[in-house]
Coordinates of C-alpha atoms in Angstrom, one line a residue:
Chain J
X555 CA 26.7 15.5 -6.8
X556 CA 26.0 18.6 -4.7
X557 CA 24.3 18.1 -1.4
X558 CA 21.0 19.4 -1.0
X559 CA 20.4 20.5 3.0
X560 CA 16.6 20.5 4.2
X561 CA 15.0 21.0 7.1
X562 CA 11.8 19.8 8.1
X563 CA 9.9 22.8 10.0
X564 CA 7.1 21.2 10.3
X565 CA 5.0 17.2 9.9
X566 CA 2.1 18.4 9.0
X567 CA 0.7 14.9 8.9
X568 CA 0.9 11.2 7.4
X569 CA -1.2 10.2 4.5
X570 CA -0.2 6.2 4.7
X571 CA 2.4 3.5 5.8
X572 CA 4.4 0.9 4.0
X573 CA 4.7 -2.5 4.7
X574 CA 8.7 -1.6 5.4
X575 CA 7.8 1.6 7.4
X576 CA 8.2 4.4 4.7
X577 CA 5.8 7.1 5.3
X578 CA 4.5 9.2 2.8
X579 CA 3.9 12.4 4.2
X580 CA 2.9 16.5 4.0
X581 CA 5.4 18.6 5.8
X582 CA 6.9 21.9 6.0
X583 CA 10.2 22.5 4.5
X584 CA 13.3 24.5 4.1
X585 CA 15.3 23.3 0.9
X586 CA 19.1 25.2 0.7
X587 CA 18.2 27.5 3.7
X588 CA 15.3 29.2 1.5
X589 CA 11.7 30.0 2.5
X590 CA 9.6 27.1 3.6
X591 CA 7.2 25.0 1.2
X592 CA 4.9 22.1 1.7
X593 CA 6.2 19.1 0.8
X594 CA 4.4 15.4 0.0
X595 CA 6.8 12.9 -0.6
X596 CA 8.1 9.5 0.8
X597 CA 10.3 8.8 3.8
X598 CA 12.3 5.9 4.8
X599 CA 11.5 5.3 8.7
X600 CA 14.5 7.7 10.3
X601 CA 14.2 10.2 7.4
X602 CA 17.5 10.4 6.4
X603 CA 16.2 8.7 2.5
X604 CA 13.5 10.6 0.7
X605 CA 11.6 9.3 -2.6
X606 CA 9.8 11.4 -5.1
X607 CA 8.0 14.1 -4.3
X608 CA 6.6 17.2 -5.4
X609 CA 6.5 20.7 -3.4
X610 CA 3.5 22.8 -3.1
X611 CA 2.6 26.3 -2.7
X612 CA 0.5 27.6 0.2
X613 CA -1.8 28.7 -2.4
X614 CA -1.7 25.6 -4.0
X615 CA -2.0 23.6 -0.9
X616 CA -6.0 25.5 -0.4
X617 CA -6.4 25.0 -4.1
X618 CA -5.7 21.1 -3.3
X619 CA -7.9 21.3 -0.5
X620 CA -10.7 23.0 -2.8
X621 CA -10.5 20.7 -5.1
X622 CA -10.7 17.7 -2.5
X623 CA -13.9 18.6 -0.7
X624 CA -15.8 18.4 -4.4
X625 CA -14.9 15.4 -4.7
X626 CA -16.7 12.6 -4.5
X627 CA -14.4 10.0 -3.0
Chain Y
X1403 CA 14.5 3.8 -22.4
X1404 CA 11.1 2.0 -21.7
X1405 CA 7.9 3.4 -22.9
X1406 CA 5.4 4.7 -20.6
X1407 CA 1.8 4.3 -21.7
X1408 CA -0.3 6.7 -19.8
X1409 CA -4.3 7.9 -20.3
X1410 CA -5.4 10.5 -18.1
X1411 CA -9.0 9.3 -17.4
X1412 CA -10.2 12.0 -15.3
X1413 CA -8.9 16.2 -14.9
X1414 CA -10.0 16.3 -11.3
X1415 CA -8.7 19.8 -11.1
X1416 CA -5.7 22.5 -11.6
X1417 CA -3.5 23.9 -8.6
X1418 CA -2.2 26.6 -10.6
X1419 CA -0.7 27.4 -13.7
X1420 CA 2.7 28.9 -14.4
X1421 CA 3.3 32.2 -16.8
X1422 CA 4.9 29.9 -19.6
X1423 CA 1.3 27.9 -19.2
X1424 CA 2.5 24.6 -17.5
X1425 CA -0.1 23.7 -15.0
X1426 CA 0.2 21.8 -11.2
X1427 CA -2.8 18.9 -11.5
X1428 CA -5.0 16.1 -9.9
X1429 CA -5.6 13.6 -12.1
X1430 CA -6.7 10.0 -12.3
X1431 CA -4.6 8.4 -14.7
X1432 CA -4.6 5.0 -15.9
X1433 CA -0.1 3.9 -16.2
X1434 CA 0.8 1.1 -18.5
X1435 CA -2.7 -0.3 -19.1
X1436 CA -2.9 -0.8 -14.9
X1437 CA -6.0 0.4 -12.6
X1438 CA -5.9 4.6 -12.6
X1439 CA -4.4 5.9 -9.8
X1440 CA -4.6 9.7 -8.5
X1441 CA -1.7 11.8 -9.2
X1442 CA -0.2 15.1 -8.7
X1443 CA 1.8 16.2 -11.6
X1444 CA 3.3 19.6 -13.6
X1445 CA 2.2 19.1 -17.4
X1446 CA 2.8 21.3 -20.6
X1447 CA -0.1 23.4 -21.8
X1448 CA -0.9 20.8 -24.0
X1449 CA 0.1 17.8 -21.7
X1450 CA 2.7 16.1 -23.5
X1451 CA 5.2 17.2 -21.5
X1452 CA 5.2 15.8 -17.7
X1453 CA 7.1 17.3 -14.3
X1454 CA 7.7 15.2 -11.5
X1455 CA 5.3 14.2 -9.7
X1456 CA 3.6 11.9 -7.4
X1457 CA 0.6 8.6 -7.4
X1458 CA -2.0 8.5 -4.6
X1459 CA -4.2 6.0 -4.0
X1460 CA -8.2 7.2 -3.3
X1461 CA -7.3 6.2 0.7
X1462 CA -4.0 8.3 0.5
X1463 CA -6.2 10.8 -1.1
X1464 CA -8.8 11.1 1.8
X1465 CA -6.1 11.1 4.7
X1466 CA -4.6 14.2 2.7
X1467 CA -8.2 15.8 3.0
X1468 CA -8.3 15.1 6.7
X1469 CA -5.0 16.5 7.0
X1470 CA -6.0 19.4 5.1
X1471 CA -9.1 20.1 6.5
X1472 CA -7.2 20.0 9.8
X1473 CA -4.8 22.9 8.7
X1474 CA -4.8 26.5 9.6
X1475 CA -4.1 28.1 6.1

């Protein structure tokens, strides 16, 4: 399987904690060396495991944000 | 492979939309008959296709609109 390299610019911040320590969290990150994106996904408590996740724009990110502050929650 | 049941009970919003017309979402959608969940997803233009994507829970959910709130972009 090829090895993916990332590099976590920035933690941004943590939206909750499991029972076993995994975090899921929004960071700032370089994937193969290539321009940075935001990033929400698990992490096991060192980060060296990852779970799913999905990367975001910094477009998207305000969009998010948008969308959040109309909601009623 | 299994089947996944899922009914999308709520379009909270779209993130952005791709040129072949997939679109980056915030749903609340109900999984195998269980209690909806939030989740953050890539779907075809006429959602029966799915990316990858991840569940939040409502408290997850707020903690990303502290964090986001919090954030210079």
């Amino acid at each position: 399987m090829a090895e993916i390299k990332y590099d976590i610019i920035k933690n941004v911040g943590i939206l909750s904690e499991s029972p076993k320590g995994w975090t899921k969290e929004l960071n700032l990150i370089s994937w193969n060396n290539k321009a940075p994106k935001y990033d929400l996904r698990d992490w096991s408590p060192d980060h060296d495991k990852m779970g799913k996740g999905i990367t975001l724009t910094k477009e998207e990110l305000m969009e998010l944000r948008n969308i959040l502050n109309n909601l009623e929650i």
